[in-house]
Amino acid sequence: MEGEGGGEGEEEAEDAVVLSSRLLRGRRQQVDVRLTRRVLTWKDVNKTTKCGNVGFGHFSGTAACPRIQVCEIVAVQDGDGTHPITEPAEGEAVAKQHKKPHPHAFTVCYVRRSAQHRWLSRDVTFCCGHQSLQRQWITAVQQNLALLSNRPRSLLVFINPHGGRQLAVWIYDRKVAPLFARAGISADVIITERANHARDHLREQRGNLDKYDGVVCVGGDGMFSEVLHGLVSGTQANHGVDQDRPDARLVPCSLRIGIIPAGSTDCVCYSTTGTNDPVTSALHIILGDSQPMDVCSVHSDAAFLRYSVSLLGYGFYGDVLANSERNRWMGPLRYDLAGVRTFLSHQYYEGSVWFVPAPETQRLPGVREQCVARCHVCQQGSCSEKMELKHLSDDEDKFIKGSGGEWRVVQGKFLAINMATMSCACPRSPQGLSPSAHLADGTADLILVRGCSRFGFFRHLLRHTNADDQFDHSFVEVHRVRRFRFQPKNQQLCVAPEDPSGAEKGTKTHTFSPICRAGEEVPAQSTWTCDGEMLPHAAIQVRVQGKLIRLFARGIEHQ
Ligand SMILES: CCCCCCCCCCCCC/C=C/[C@@H](O)[C@H](CO)NC(=O)CCCCCCCCCCCCCCC
Ligand SMILES: Nc1ncnc2c1ncn2[C@@H]1O[C@H](COP(=O)(O)OP(=O)(O)OP(=O)(O)O)[C@@H](O)[C@H]1O
Ligand SMILES: [Ca+2]
């Protein structure tokens, strides 16, 4: 980052100099510029820096020298970044060119960090004494960049013109496409014409996607979900994996997914980059960042329903979504209106929640430790599914032993049942639904909100918007889990299963049926929201598939 201190002296000593020259920065400032495999640095020859007024070629201890990591260079080109070094075409108004560029200038475009995890692209221009030196510099930087093999060269881009505030096309054309072009990335762009256009295209073309290094969606969580479904389903089909089988081990997708945020919540983008800024996302894509992510597969009995990466919510969030759908035309505001309405209804839902807890070695939710870039918890990988056990203190909880893992069940009335596979941070809730959830640890956080007063629930919701602990309520419990099942009250198990996963092994011996007798009131049922889409079933089974996909992101960096 320009202007940032060094502190990598030893590493730098081993990082051999590729090229160094005395150049002009801009038009006037004389600088000694040095390129190594890892960094581009320069220092003003006339200024005494912290590292002393060292002679040319001596950059040791460049504490105060501006430096750019090579891996954070977007592009290098001739000219001053705004003026191509070509003669104006015949008839072109020379007046348009307010200043003639230096004939032997070259410009390095690089990433600069700004507040709140935003990234900007910035230019620095150097002027050389003659053309061959200019060529030498451009070639040297380009050769360095060519060594970065994780960078995408070719992308498939889907734009949803109707998501969020309906600005997706404008955002892509104005903010993203120019950066991709500058970085030499070619993009095949499809503006979607209907819902599920992107998903269907990816499924149909699944044998034909090798020419791309990644798929980018410009839209919200719904668009991301389309790309996720298209790629995951296509990958399973390519490998002969039957995604209808709840116990199937899914094959990870090879193509990375980029998200240019242009939706209403943009939770996946926000949780993986720390912001919902299109330029930041474009830069993460250009640098070729890679963030693995857990994906939940959701089934109803033996039928596949959907995949989820953010929130599976029954009760409050399910109802917010259902209440918001008819007001889609309102854009992001629809959620606030539906939220107030749902809050006032204060509806409970009865049922049984079954889950397989994550091993004790994986940190418990509620510990205020965030999943960060290069997170050591996620790097440990999804551990084996052999579970360690811990009894719950609540009398209502039963401890169930089964042959396919250790299941627990919690029964009762719930205001909300939320399963967050990652933090679900978004602009409405910067810490998220489950602030310490991890992006790629192979677990999800199950948050159960039981009966409480409206005031209590209001306080719980309010804590999603500040730094207070939303789990610190007697009516909220949270478990870190690998698997999960839900049965609403009116569909209780007729035969209590020895192992609720039996159904997932094709050895189903139990059935679900209404337990209400004639004349008895049928308990209220909610619907599930699955990453913002409604599910048609209330009784579901969920399994976390660790690190199934990768995004062009790197998680939240320390600031
Ligand atoms: C007192 C203020 C309370 C504010 C509480 C804010 C909690 C926000 C938690 C957001 C969690 C988002 C999880 C991400 C889900 C995405 O997969 C999905 C698809 O984009 N988005 C939504 O379902 C969209 C979900 C949007 C949920 C909005 C809920 C708004 C609740 C408002 C309650 C107001 C009570 C006022 C009483 C007078
Ligand atoms: N051309 C289209 N016409 C109508 N619907 C579309 C089109 N393209 C995509 N969709 C659908 O629009 C839905 C919403 O899109 P998107 O996720 O981009 O915005 P959003 O719902 O406002 O944002 P968020 O999901 O972040 O709340 C998606 O479920 C997607 O399937
Ligand atoms: Ca996770």
XYZ file of C-alpha atoms and ligand atoms in Angstrom, residues 220-222 264-267 310-311 316-317 320-321 335-336 338-340 343-344 424 426 428-429 432-433 458 461-462 464-465 529-533, ligand 1:
74
model
C -27.994 -9.517 -4.673
C -28.048 -12.717 -2.640
C -30.757 -14.115 -4.927
C -31.082 -5.446 -1.232
C -29.132 -7.249 1.490
C -25.875 -8.358 -0.177
C -25.156 -10.489 2.826
C -26.241 -17.640 4.630
C -29.549 -17.828 6.513
C -39.463 -14.601 12.327
C -37.170 -14.368 9.272
C -40.419 -11.437 7.136
C -39.516 -12.880 3.748
C -37.817 -5.926 4.429
C -38.246 -3.099 6.965
C -42.358 -6.680 6.583
C -40.055 -6.706 9.623
C -42.273 -4.352 11.615
C -42.501 -8.221 14.792
C -45.957 -7.020 15.811
C -24.657 -13.150 7.800
C -24.834 -7.057 6.129
C -28.394 -3.725 8.523
C -26.390 -5.869 10.897
C -24.351 -10.357 11.567
C -26.835 -12.860 12.904
C -37.088 -6.178 20.432
C -33.217 -7.713 17.436
C -31.759 -4.356 18.366
C -28.034 -7.197 15.858
C -27.376 -3.587 14.980
C -36.363 -18.577 4.110
C -33.339 -20.096 2.428
C -30.918 -17.288 1.521
C -33.932 -15.123 0.735
C -35.959 -17.740 -1.171
C -35.061 -2.555 16.106
C -34.303 -2.743 14.851
C -34.064 -4.149 14.613
C -33.290 -4.398 13.364
C -32.965 -5.842 13.259
C -32.140 -6.114 12.101
C -31.766 -7.546 12.021
C -31.152 -7.755 10.717
C -30.604 -9.132 10.551
C -30.282 -9.307 9.150
C -29.897 -10.695 8.865
C -29.764 -10.886 7.404
C -29.506 -12.277 7.105
C -29.399 -12.466 5.634
C -30.315 -13.024 4.928
C -30.212 -13.192 3.471
O -29.959 -14.524 3.184
C -31.527 -12.829 2.802
C -31.320 -12.717 1.305
O -30.719 -11.515 0.986
N -32.035 -11.561 3.273
C -33.129 -11.509 3.990
O -33.780 -12.474 4.249
C -33.516 -10.132 4.458
C -33.716 -10.135 5.941
C -34.039 -8.766 6.399
C -34.483 -8.786 7.805
C -34.937 -7.426 8.216
C -35.540 -7.488 9.561
C -36.028 -6.155 9.983
C -36.606 -6.268 11.358
C -37.223 -4.990 11.777
C -37.876 -5.180 13.124
C -38.402 -3.888 13.566
C -39.060 -3.929 14.895
C -39.606 -2.573 15.157
C -40.543 -2.558 16.296
C -41.263 -1.292 16.418
